[in-house]
Short mmCIF file of C-alpha atoms in Angstrom, two decimals:
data_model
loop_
_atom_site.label_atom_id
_atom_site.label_comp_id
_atom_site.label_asym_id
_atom_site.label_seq_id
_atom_site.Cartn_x
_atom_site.Cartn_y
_atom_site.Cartn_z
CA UNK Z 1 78.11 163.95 168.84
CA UNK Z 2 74.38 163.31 169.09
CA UNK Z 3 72.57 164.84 166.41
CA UNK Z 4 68.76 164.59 165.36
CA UNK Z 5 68.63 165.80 161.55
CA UNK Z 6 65.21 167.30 159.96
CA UNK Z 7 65.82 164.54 157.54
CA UNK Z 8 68.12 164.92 154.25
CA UNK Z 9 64.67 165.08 152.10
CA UNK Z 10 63.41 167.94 154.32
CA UNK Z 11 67.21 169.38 154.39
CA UNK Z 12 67.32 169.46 150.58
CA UNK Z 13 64.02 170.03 149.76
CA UNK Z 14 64.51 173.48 152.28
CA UNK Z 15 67.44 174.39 149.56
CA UNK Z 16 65.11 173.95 146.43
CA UNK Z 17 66.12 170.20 146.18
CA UNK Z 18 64.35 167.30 146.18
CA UNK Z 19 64.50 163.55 146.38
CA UNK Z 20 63.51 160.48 145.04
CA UNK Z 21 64.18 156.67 146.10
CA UNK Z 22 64.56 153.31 144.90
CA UNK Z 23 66.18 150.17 145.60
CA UNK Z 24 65.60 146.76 147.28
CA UNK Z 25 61.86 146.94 145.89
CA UNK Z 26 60.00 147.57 143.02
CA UNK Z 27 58.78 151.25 144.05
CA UNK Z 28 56.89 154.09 142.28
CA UNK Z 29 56.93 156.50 145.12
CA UNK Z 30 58.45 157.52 148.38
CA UNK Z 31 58.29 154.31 150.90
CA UNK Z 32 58.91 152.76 153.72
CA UNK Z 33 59.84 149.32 153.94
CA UNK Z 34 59.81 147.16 157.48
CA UNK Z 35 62.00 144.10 157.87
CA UNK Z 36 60.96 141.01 160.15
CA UNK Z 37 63.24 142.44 162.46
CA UNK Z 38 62.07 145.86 162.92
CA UNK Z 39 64.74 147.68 160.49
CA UNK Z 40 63.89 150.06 158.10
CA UNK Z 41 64.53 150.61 154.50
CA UNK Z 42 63.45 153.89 152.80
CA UNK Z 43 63.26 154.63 149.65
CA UNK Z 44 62.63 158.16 147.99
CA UNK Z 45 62.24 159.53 144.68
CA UNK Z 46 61.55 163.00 143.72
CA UNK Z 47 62.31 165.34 140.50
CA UNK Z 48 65.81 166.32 139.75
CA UNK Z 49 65.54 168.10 136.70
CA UNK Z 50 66.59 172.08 137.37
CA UNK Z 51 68.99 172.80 135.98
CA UNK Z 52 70.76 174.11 138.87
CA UNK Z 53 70.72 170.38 140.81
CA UNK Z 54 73.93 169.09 141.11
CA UNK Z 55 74.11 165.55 141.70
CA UNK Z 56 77.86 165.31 142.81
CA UNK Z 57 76.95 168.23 145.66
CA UNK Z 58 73.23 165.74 146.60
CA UNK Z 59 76.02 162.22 146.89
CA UNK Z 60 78.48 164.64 149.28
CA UNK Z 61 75.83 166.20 151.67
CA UNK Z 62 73.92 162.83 152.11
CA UNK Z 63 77.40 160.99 152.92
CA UNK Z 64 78.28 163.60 155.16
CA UNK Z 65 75.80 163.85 157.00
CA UNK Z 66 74.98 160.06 157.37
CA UNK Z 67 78.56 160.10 158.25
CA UNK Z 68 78.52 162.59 161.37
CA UNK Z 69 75.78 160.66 162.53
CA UNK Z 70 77.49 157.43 162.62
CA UNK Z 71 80.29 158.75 164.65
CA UNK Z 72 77.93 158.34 167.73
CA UNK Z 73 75.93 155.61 165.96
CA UNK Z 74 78.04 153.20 164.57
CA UNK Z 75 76.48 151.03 161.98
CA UNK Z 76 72.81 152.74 162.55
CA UNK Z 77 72.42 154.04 159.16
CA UNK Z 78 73.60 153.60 155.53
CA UNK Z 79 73.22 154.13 151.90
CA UNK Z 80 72.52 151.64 149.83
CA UNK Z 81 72.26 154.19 146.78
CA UNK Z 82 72.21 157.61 145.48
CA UNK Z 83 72.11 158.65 142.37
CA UNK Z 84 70.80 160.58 139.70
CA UNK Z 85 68.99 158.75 136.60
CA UNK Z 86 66.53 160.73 134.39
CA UNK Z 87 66.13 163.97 135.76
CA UNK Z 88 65.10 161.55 139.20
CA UNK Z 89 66.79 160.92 142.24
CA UNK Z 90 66.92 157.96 143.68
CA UNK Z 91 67.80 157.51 147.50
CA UNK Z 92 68.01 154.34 149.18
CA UNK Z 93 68.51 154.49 153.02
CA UNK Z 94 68.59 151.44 155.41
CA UNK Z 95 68.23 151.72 159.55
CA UNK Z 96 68.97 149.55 162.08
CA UNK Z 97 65.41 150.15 163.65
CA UNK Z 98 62.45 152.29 163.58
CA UNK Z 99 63.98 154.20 166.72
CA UNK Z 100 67.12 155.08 164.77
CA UNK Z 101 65.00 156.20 161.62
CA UNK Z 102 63.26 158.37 163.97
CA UNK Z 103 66.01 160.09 165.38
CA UNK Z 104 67.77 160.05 162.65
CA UNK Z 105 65.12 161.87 160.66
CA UNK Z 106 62.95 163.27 163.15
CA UNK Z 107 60.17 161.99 161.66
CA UNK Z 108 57.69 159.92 164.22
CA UNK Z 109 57.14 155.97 163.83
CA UNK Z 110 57.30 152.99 166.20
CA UNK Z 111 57.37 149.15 165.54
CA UNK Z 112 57.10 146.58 168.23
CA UNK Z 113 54.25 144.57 169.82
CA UNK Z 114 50.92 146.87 170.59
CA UNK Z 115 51.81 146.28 174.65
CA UNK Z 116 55.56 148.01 173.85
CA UNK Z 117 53.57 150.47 172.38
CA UNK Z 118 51.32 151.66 175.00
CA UNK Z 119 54.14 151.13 177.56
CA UNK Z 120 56.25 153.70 175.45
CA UNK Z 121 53.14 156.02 176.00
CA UNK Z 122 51.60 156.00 172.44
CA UNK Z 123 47.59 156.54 171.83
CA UNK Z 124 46.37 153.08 170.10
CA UNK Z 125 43.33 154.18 171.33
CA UNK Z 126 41.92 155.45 167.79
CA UNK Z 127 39.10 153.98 165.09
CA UNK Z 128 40.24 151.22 163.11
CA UNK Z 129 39.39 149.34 160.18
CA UNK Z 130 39.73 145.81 159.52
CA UNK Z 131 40.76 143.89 156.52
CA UNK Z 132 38.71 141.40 155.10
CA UNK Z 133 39.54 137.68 154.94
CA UNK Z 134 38.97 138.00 151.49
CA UNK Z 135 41.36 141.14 150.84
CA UNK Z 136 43.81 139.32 153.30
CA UNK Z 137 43.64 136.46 150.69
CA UNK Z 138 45.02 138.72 148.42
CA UNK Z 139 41.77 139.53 146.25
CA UNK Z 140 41.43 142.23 143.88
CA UNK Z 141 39.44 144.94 146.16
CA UNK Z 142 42.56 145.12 147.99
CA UNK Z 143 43.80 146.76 145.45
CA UNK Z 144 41.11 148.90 144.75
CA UNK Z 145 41.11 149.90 148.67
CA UNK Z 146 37.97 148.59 150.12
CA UNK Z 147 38.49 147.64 153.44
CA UNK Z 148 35.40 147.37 156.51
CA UNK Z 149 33.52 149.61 158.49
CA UNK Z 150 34.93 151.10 161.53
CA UNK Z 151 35.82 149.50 164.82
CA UNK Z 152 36.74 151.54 167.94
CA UNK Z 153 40.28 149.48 169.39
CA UNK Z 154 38.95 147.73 172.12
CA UNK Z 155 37.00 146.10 169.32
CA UNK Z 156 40.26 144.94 167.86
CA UNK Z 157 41.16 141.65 168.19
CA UNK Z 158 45.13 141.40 169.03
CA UNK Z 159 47.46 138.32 169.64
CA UNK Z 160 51.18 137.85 170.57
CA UNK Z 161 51.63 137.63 167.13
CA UNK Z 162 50.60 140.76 166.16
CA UNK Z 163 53.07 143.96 165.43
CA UNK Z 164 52.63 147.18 165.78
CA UNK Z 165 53.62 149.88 162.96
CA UNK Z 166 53.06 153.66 163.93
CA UNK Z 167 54.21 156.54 161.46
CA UNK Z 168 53.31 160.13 161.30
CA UNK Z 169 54.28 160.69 157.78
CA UNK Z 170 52.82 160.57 154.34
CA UNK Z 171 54.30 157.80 152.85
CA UNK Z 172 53.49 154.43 151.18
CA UNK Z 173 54.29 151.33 153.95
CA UNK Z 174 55.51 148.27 153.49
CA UNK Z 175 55.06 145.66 156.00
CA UNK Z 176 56.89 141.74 156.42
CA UNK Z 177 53.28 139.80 157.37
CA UNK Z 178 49.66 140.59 156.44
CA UNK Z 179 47.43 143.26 157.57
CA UNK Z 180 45.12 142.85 159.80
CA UNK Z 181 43.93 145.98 161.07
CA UNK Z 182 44.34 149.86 160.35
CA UNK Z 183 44.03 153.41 161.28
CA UNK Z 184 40.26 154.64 159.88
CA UNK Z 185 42.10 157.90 158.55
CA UNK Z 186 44.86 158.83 156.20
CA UNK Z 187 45.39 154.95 155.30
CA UNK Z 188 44.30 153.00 152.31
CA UNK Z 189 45.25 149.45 151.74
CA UNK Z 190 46.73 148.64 148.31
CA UNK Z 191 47.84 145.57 149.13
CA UNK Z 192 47.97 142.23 151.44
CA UNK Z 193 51.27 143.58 153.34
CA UNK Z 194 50.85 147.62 151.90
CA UNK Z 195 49.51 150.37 152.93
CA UNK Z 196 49.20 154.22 151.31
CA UNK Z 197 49.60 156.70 154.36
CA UNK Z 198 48.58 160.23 154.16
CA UNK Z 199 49.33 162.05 157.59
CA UNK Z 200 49.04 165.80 159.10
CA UNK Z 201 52.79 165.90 160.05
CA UNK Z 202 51.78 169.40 161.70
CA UNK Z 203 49.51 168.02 163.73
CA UNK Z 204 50.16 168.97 167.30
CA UNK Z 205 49.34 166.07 168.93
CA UNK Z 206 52.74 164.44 168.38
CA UNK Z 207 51.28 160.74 169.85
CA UNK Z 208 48.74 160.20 167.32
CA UNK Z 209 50.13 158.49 164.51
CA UNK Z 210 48.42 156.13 161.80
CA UNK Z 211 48.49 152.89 163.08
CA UNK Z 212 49.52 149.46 160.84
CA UNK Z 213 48.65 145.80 162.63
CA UNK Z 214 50.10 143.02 161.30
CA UNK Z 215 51.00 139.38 161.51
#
């Protein structure tokens, strides 16, 4: 059986309980990590420390309903880990590709080449900002979040080498190259391959999505 989900976080979070995740990566916060190959790693973590939580009932509605979805889906989705530490939770989900994480959590993003993109009918056409050579070098205002002024996107320079991440979702992103170019609003770069995303996920406009290019 087919089944979109409103995502476990959104699930448990609608029931008073939230998540958190770690895993694969050093992470602080709830992100998103994109493989080479256009799979997806997500990791959440969130406070667990009512008293009411019950960790056992979290681990049995996660694996049950990753379970039900893998009926129709075989080998689409998995845990790597869930668990309780701390008063945190720590999830760590894997996908076999930004279309499965979408379904799966009904939660927008795309990866693929910027003329797969526009083919699949989403709006690149948006202001962007590009990173410096010197912040692609990995220098300290990187960090710190300066990036350039604003380019419209016919302005933007794009190659056969360069991917395409879309998300509508407030999330940290973590890309496998170095970016080059990204949405003017609800981004900040933190890093040579990361990216802080803060999205309107009630937006009605269900096509415009922060944009992340990358090679």
């Amino acid at each position: 059986m087919r089944k979109k989900v409103a995502g476990i976080v959104a699930c448990l979070s609608a029931c008073g309980i939230l998540l958190a995740a770690c895993g694969d990566v050093n992470v602080t916060e709830n992100t998103i990590e994109l493989k080479k190959d256009g799979k997806i790693t997500e990791y959440t973590i969130e406070d667990f420390s009512q008293s009411y939580y019950d960790a056992e009932e979290l681990n049995t509605y996660i694996q049950n309903t990753v379970d039900t979805y893998r009926e129709s889906h075989e080998g689409s989705v998995r845990i790597t880990r869930a668990e309780v530490q701390e008063q945190k939770a720590y999830l760590t989900m894997k996908y076999d590709s930004a279309a499965t994480y979408s379904d799966f959590s009904r939660r927008d993003c795309f990866w693929g080449t910027v003329a797969e993109a526009q083919a699949a009918g989403y709006d690149l056409d948006m202001d962007y900002i590009q990173v410096s050579r010197e912040e692609a070098a990995g220098s300290s205002s990187v960090s710190e979040g300066r990036i350039q002024s604003v380019i419209p996107f016919q302005d933007v320079q794009t190659d056969e080498e360069m991917k395409v991440f879309l998300i509508k979702e407030s999330v940290s992103v973590i890309v496998p190259g170095t970016i080059q170019y990204v949405s003017a609003d609800g981004t900040k770069v933190t890093g040579t391959n990361t990216v802080s995303v803060s999205t309107d996920e009630e937006a009605a406009d269900d096509n415009q999505m922060i944009c992340v290019l990358y090679k």
